[in-house]
PDB file of C-alpha atoms in Angstrom:
ATOM      1  CA  MET A   9      82.036 249.100 113.941  1.00 54.00           C
ATOM      2  CA  ASP A  10      84.395 246.376 115.561  1.00 57.00           C
ATOM      3  CA  GLU A  11      84.169 244.916 118.791  1.00 57.00           C
ATOM      4  CA  PRO A  12      86.689 245.504 121.613  1.00 57.00           C
ATOM      5  CA  GLU A  13      89.867 243.047 121.513  1.00 59.00           C
ATOM      6  CA  ARG A  14      88.850 240.653 124.137  1.00 56.00           C
ATOM      7  CA  THR A  15      91.789 239.957 126.866  1.00 60.00           C
ATOM      8  CA  SER A  16      91.906 236.601 127.808  1.00 59.00           C
ATOM      9  CA  PRO A  17      92.757 236.679 132.170  1.00 72.00           C
ATOM     10  CA  ASP A  18      95.843 236.404 133.061  1.00 84.00           C
ATOM     11  CA  PRO A  19      96.388 232.969 134.310  1.00 84.00           C
ATOM     12  CA  GLU A  20      99.051 233.716 137.091  1.00 86.00           C
ATOM     13  CA  ALA A  21      96.940 236.423 138.163  1.00 85.00           C
ATOM     14  CA  GLU A  22      93.901 233.923 138.843  1.00 88.00           C
ATOM     15  CA  LEU A  23      96.122 231.461 140.518  1.00 85.00           C
ATOM     16  CA  ARG A  24      97.520 234.321 143.186  1.00 86.00           C
ATOM     17  CA  VAL A  25      93.786 235.585 143.959  1.00 86.00           C
ATOM     18  CA  GLU A  26      92.702 231.501 144.272  1.00 89.00           C
ATOM     19  CA  VAL A  27      95.828 231.233 146.372  1.00 89.00           C
ATOM     20  CA  ALA A  28      95.313 234.494 148.555  1.00 88.00           C
ATOM     21  CA  THR A  29      92.302 233.279 149.207  1.00 88.00           C
ATOM     22  CA  GLU A  30      92.496 230.187 150.051  1.00 91.00           C
ATOM     23  CA  ARG A  31      95.208 231.875 152.738  1.00 90.00           C
ATOM     24  CA  LEU A  32      92.387 234.207 154.087  1.00 88.00           C
ATOM     25  CA  LYS A  33      89.759 231.223 153.940  1.00 90.00           C
ATOM     26  CA  GLU A  34      92.215 228.928 156.061  1.00 91.00           C
ATOM     27  CA  ARG A  35      92.965 232.547 158.204  1.00 90.00           C
ATOM     28  CA  ILE A  36      89.659 232.580 159.255  1.00 91.00           C
ATOM     29  CA  TYR A  37      88.779 229.413 160.152  1.00 91.00           C
ATOM     30  CA  ALA A  38      91.903 229.149 162.735  1.00 93.00           C
ATOM     31  CA  THR A  39      90.751 232.309 164.459  1.00 94.00           C
ATOM     32  CA  ILE A  40      87.609 231.067 164.856  1.00 93.00           C
ATOM     33  CA  THR A  41      88.685 227.983 166.076  1.00 94.00           C
ATOM     34  CA  MET A  42      91.044 229.481 168.486  1.00 95.00           C
ATOM     35  CA  ILE A  43      88.650 231.662 170.160  1.00 95.00           C
ATOM     36  CA  ALA A  44      86.768 228.609 170.777  1.00 94.00           C
ATOM     37  CA  VAL A  45      90.021 227.244 172.508  1.00 95.00           C
ATOM     38  CA  THR A  46      91.148 230.997 174.211  1.00 96.00           C
ATOM     39  CA  ALA A  47      87.711 230.969 175.275  1.00 94.00           C
ATOM     40  CA  GLY A  48      87.408 227.665 177.052  1.00 94.00           C
ATOM     41  CA  LEU A  49      90.928 228.007 178.754  1.00 95.00           C
ATOM     42  CA  ALA A  50      90.211 231.198 179.579  1.00 93.00           C
ATOM     43  CA  LEU A  51      86.657 230.105 181.031  1.00 90.00           C
ATOM     44  CA  SER A  52      87.905 227.206 182.888  1.00 88.00           C
ATOM     45  CA  GLY A  53      90.122 229.005 184.981  1.00 79.00           C
ATOM     46  CA  HIS A  54      92.631 226.240 185.653  1.00 81.00           C
ATOM     47  CA  THR A  55      95.045 226.896 183.006  1.00 85.00           C
ATOM     48  CA  GLY A  56      98.315 228.557 183.909  1.00 91.00           C
ATOM     49  CA  PRO A  57     100.537 230.439 181.011  1.00 95.00           C
ATOM     50  CA  ALA A  58     102.302 227.002 180.387  1.00 95.00           C
ATOM     51  CA  GLY A  59      99.362 225.168 180.106  1.00 95.00           C
ATOM     52  CA  ALA A  60      97.878 227.904 177.846  1.00 96.00           C
ATOM     53  CA  ALA A  61     100.706 227.915 175.851  1.00 97.00           C
ATOM     54  CA  LEU A  62     100.990 224.184 175.229  1.00 97.00           C
ATOM     55  CA  SER A  63      97.121 224.053 174.093  1.00 96.00           C
ATOM     56  CA  VAL A  64      97.252 226.946 172.000  1.00 97.00           C
ATOM     57  CA  THR A  65     100.364 225.844 170.310  1.00 97.00           C
ATOM     58  CA  GLY A  66      98.760 222.073 169.984  1.00 97.00           C
ATOM     59  CA  THR A  67      95.544 223.402 168.635  1.00 96.00           C
ATOM     60  CA  ALA A  68      97.195 225.370 166.081  1.00 96.00           C
ATOM     61  CA  ALA A  69      99.814 222.610 164.992  1.00 96.00           C
ATOM     62  CA  GLY A  70      97.264 220.301 164.741  1.00 95.00           C
ATOM     63  CA  LEU A  71      95.071 221.867 162.917  1.00 94.00           C
ATOM     64  CA  TRP A  72      97.762 221.992 160.433  1.00 95.00           C
ATOM     65  CA  LEU A  73      98.561 219.077 160.237  1.00 96.00           C
ATOM     66  CA  ALA A  74      95.563 217.770 159.907  1.00 95.00           C
ATOM     67  CA  THR A  75      94.980 220.315 156.572  1.00 94.00           C
ATOM     68  CA  LEU A  76      98.533 219.218 155.082  1.00 94.00           C
ATOM     69  CA  VAL A  77      97.139 215.484 155.799  1.00 94.00           C
ATOM     70  CA  SER A  78      93.989 215.834 154.693  1.00 94.00           C
ATOM     71  CA  ASP A  79      95.090 217.876 151.713  1.00 92.00           C
ATOM     72  CA  GLY A  80      97.587 215.272 150.540  1.00 92.00           C
ATOM     73  CA  GLN A  81      94.691 212.642 150.469  1.00 95.00           C
ATOM     74  CA  ALA A  82      92.174 214.354 148.653  1.00 93.00           C
ATOM     75  CA  HIS A  83      94.822 214.708 146.093  1.00 91.00           C
ATOM     76  CA  MET A  84      95.919 211.196 145.765  1.00 94.00           C
ATOM     77  CA  THR A  85      92.030 210.632 145.861  1.00 95.00           C
ATOM     78  CA  VAL A  86      90.987 212.589 142.712  1.00 94.00           C
ATOM     79  CA  HIS A  87      94.588 212.323 140.960  1.00 93.00           C
ATOM     80  CA  GLY A  88      95.524 208.976 142.059  1.00 93.00           C
ATOM     81  CA  SER A  89      98.821 209.579 142.563  1.00 92.00           C
ATOM     82  CA  ARG A  90     101.190 211.701 145.369  1.00 92.00           C
ATOM     83  CA  PRO A  91     101.568 215.290 145.503  1.00 92.00           C
ATOM     84  CA  ASP A  92     104.607 216.960 143.061  1.00 93.00           C
ATOM     85  CA  ARG A  93     107.366 219.104 145.029  1.00 94.00           C
ATOM     86  CA  ARG A  94     105.176 221.828 144.024  1.00 93.00           C
ATOM     87  CA  GLY A  95     101.787 220.943 144.945  1.00 90.00           C
ATOM     88  CA  ILE A  96     103.592 220.269 148.689  1.00 93.00           C
ATOM     89  CA  LEU A  97     104.724 223.693 148.866  1.00 94.00           C
ATOM     90  CA  ARG A  98     101.737 224.872 147.741  1.00 92.00           C
ATOM     91  CA  SER A  99      99.643 223.253 150.198  1.00 93.00           C
ATOM     92  CA  LEU A 100     102.363 224.570 152.806  1.00 94.00           C
ATOM     93  CA  TYR A 101     102.103 228.327 151.998  1.00 93.00           C
ATOM     94  CA  ILE A 102      98.278 227.859 152.215  1.00 93.00           C
ATOM     95  CA  THR A 103      97.645 226.261 154.739  1.00 94.00           C
ATOM     96  CA  SER A 104     100.598 228.517 156.873  1.00 93.00           C
ATOM     97  CA  PRO A 105      97.853 230.563 158.559  1.00 91.00           C
ATOM     98  CA  LEU A 106      96.477 227.771 160.307  1.00 92.00           C
ATOM     99  CA  LEU A 107      99.964 228.024 162.375  1.00 94.00           C
ATOM    100  CA  LEU A 108      99.373 232.196 162.422  1.00 93.00           C
ATOM    101  CA  SER A 109      96.446 232.285 164.600  1.00 93.00           C
ATOM    102  CA  ALA A 110      98.511 231.061 167.717  1.00 96.00           C
ATOM    103  CA  VAL A 111     100.433 234.218 167.313  1.00 96.00           C
ATOM    104  CA  SER A 112      98.801 236.947 169.325  1.00 95.00           C
ATOM    105  CA  PRO A 113      97.281 234.600 171.955  1.00 97.00           C
ATOM    106  CA  LEU A 114     100.944 233.382 172.324  1.00 98.00           C
ATOM    107  CA  LEU A 115     102.033 236.642 173.007  1.00 98.00           C
ATOM    108  CA  LEU A 116      98.986 237.377 175.195  1.00 98.00           C
ATOM    109  CA  ILE A 117     100.480 234.054 177.081  1.00 97.00           C
ATOM    110  CA  GLY A 118     103.690 234.999 177.155  1.00 97.00           C
ATOM    111  CA  VAL A 119     102.795 238.958 178.562  1.00 97.00           C
ATOM    112  CA  SER A 120     100.708 236.802 181.469  1.00 96.00           C
ATOM    113  CA  ALA A 121     103.930 234.700 182.239  1.00 96.00           C
ATOM    114  CA  MET A 122     106.083 237.776 182.857  1.00 97.00           C
ATOM    115  CA  GLY A 123     103.352 238.493 185.411  1.00 96.00           C
ATOM    116  CA  LEU A 124     101.941 241.636 184.031  1.00 97.00           C
ATOM    117  CA  MET A 125      98.609 240.219 182.990  1.00 95.00           C
ATOM    118  CA  ALA A 126      96.601 237.347 184.313  1.00 94.00           C
ATOM    119  CA  PRO A 127      96.410 234.545 182.595  1.00 94.00           C
ATOM    120  CA  ARG A 128      92.499 234.810 182.406  1.00 94.00           C
ATOM    121  CA  THR A 129      92.920 238.249 181.038  1.00 95.00           C
ATOM    122  CA  ALA A 130      95.604 237.229 178.501  1.00 96.00           C
ATOM    123  CA  LEU A 131      93.192 234.599 177.288  1.00 96.00           C
ATOM    124  CA  LEU A 132      90.079 237.041 177.801  1.00 95.00           C
ATOM    125  CA  THR A 133      92.046 239.711 175.556  1.00 97.00           C
ATOM    126  CA  ALA A 134      92.802 236.907 172.806  1.00 97.00           C
ATOM    127  CA  VAL A 135      89.323 236.387 172.473  1.00 96.00           C
ATOM    128  CA  ALA A 136      88.368 240.025 172.095  1.00 96.00           C
ATOM    129  CA  LEU A 137      91.053 240.455 169.482  1.00 96.00           C
ATOM    130  CA  ASP A 138      90.455 237.379 167.269  1.00 95.00           C
ATOM    131  CA  VAL A 139      86.669 238.636 167.352  1.00 94.00           C
ATOM    132  CA  LEU A 140      87.623 242.136 166.478  1.00 95.00           C
ATOM    133  CA  SER A 141      89.452 240.613 163.815  1.00 94.00           C
ATOM    134  CA  LEU A 142      87.047 238.843 161.977  1.00 93.00           C
ATOM    135  CA  PHE A 143      84.934 242.323 161.789  1.00 94.00           C
ATOM    136  CA  ILE A 144      87.924 243.441 160.835  1.00 94.00           C
ATOM    137  CA  TRP A 145      87.839 240.974 157.771  1.00 91.00           C
ATOM    138  CA  GLY A 146      84.580 240.994 157.466  1.00 90.00           C
ATOM    139  CA  TYR A 147      84.269 244.753 157.180  1.00 93.00           C
ATOM    140  CA  VAL A 148      87.184 244.909 154.454  1.00 92.00           C
ATOM    141  CA  SER A 149      85.307 242.318 152.406  1.00 89.00           C
ATOM    142  CA  GLY A 150      82.240 244.125 152.511  1.00 87.00           C
ATOM    143  CA  ARG A 151      84.344 247.248 151.103  1.00 89.00           C
ATOM    144  CA  ARG A 152      86.183 245.436 148.459  1.00 88.00           C
ATOM    145  CA  MET A 153      82.917 243.638 146.895  1.00 84.00           C
ATOM    146  CA  GLY A 154      81.953 247.248 146.209  1.00 81.00           C
ATOM    147  CA  GLY A 155      79.250 247.663 149.549  1.00 75.00           C
ATOM    148  CA  ARG A 156      79.330 251.203 151.211  1.00 88.00           C
ATOM    149  CA  PRO A 157      79.988 251.757 154.759  1.00 90.00           C
ATOM    150  CA  ALA A 158      77.136 250.980 155.858  1.00 90.00           C
ATOM    151  CA  VAL A 159      76.787 247.255 153.924  1.00 89.00           C
ATOM    152  CA  ALA A 160      80.423 246.733 154.953  1.00 89.00           C
ATOM    153  CA  LEU A 161      79.762 247.585 158.755  1.00 92.00           C
ATOM    154  CA  VAL A 162      76.845 245.060 158.533  1.00 91.00           C
ATOM    155  CA  ALA A 163      78.967 242.126 157.156  1.00 89.00           C
ATOM    156  CA  GLY A 164      81.547 243.321 159.888  1.00 91.00           C
ATOM    157  CA  VAL A 165      78.719 242.890 162.199  1.00 93.00           C
ATOM    158  CA  LEU A 166      77.679 239.684 161.094  1.00 92.00           C
ATOM    159  CA  ASP A 167      81.322 237.574 161.374  1.00 91.00           C
ATOM    160  CA  LEU A 168      81.194 239.370 164.440  1.00 92.00           C
ATOM    161  CA  LEU A 169      78.275 238.133 165.721  1.00 93.00           C
ATOM    162  CA  ILE A 170      80.346 234.513 164.686  1.00 92.00           C
ATOM    163  CA  GLY A 171      83.019 235.026 166.789  1.00 91.00           C
ATOM    164  CA  GLY A 172      80.220 236.263 169.614  1.00 90.00           C
ATOM    165  CA  ALA A 173      78.259 232.583 169.027  1.00 92.00           C
ATOM    166  CA  VAL A 174      81.316 230.463 169.257  1.00 91.00           C
ATOM    167  CA  VAL A 175      82.133 232.535 172.653  1.00 89.00           C
ATOM    168  CA  ALA A 176      78.399 232.288 173.662  1.00 90.00           C
ATOM    169  CA  VAL A 177      78.660 228.637 173.200  1.00 91.00           C
ATOM    170  CA  LYS A 178      81.380 228.405 175.602  1.00 85.00           C
ATOM    171  CA  LEU A 179      79.807 229.868 178.494  1.00 84.00           C
ATOM    172  CA  LEU A 180      76.443 228.099 178.127  1.00 86.00           C
ATOM    173  CA  ALA A 181      78.732 224.457 177.676  1.00 83.00           C
ATOM    174  CA  GLY A 182      79.995 226.265 181.210  1.00 72.00           C
ATOM    175  CA  HIS A 183      83.785 226.463 180.262  1.00 59.00           C
TER     176      HIS A 183
END
């Protein structure tokens, strides 16, 4: 009996999966960071919409720039040369979710600036939405790994607990 012909994996498909994985990792990391920032701002009670928007924007931009710099330094250290144009574009694409983490908080801060919501309420809503997004990512990844809904629910709850832990640290720190 002949063995079935083995096909080699599609390198382009593998690269797409690798890039998607890195982008999601960056987004989750940025979401956890944004939870810490928005919770701290909400719990401080001293920040108006302009200051909150500046803090959120500065955090997202700072994370993004720090990641770009560290990517470049890592490449130069490992390869002994600067990244080429393709490497730079790939890094820009992969790290862009770090900037996207600011969108939801900034939209809610904008609603607050229009007087439709108190700044603290806007920031706490942003925290809640980000914690909820962690749950959703955990649940979806649990399902994508072939888990039953109950297993995926546990994965979602674990991610939700990570977001909750960040908020708890902020509460315990007295922010």
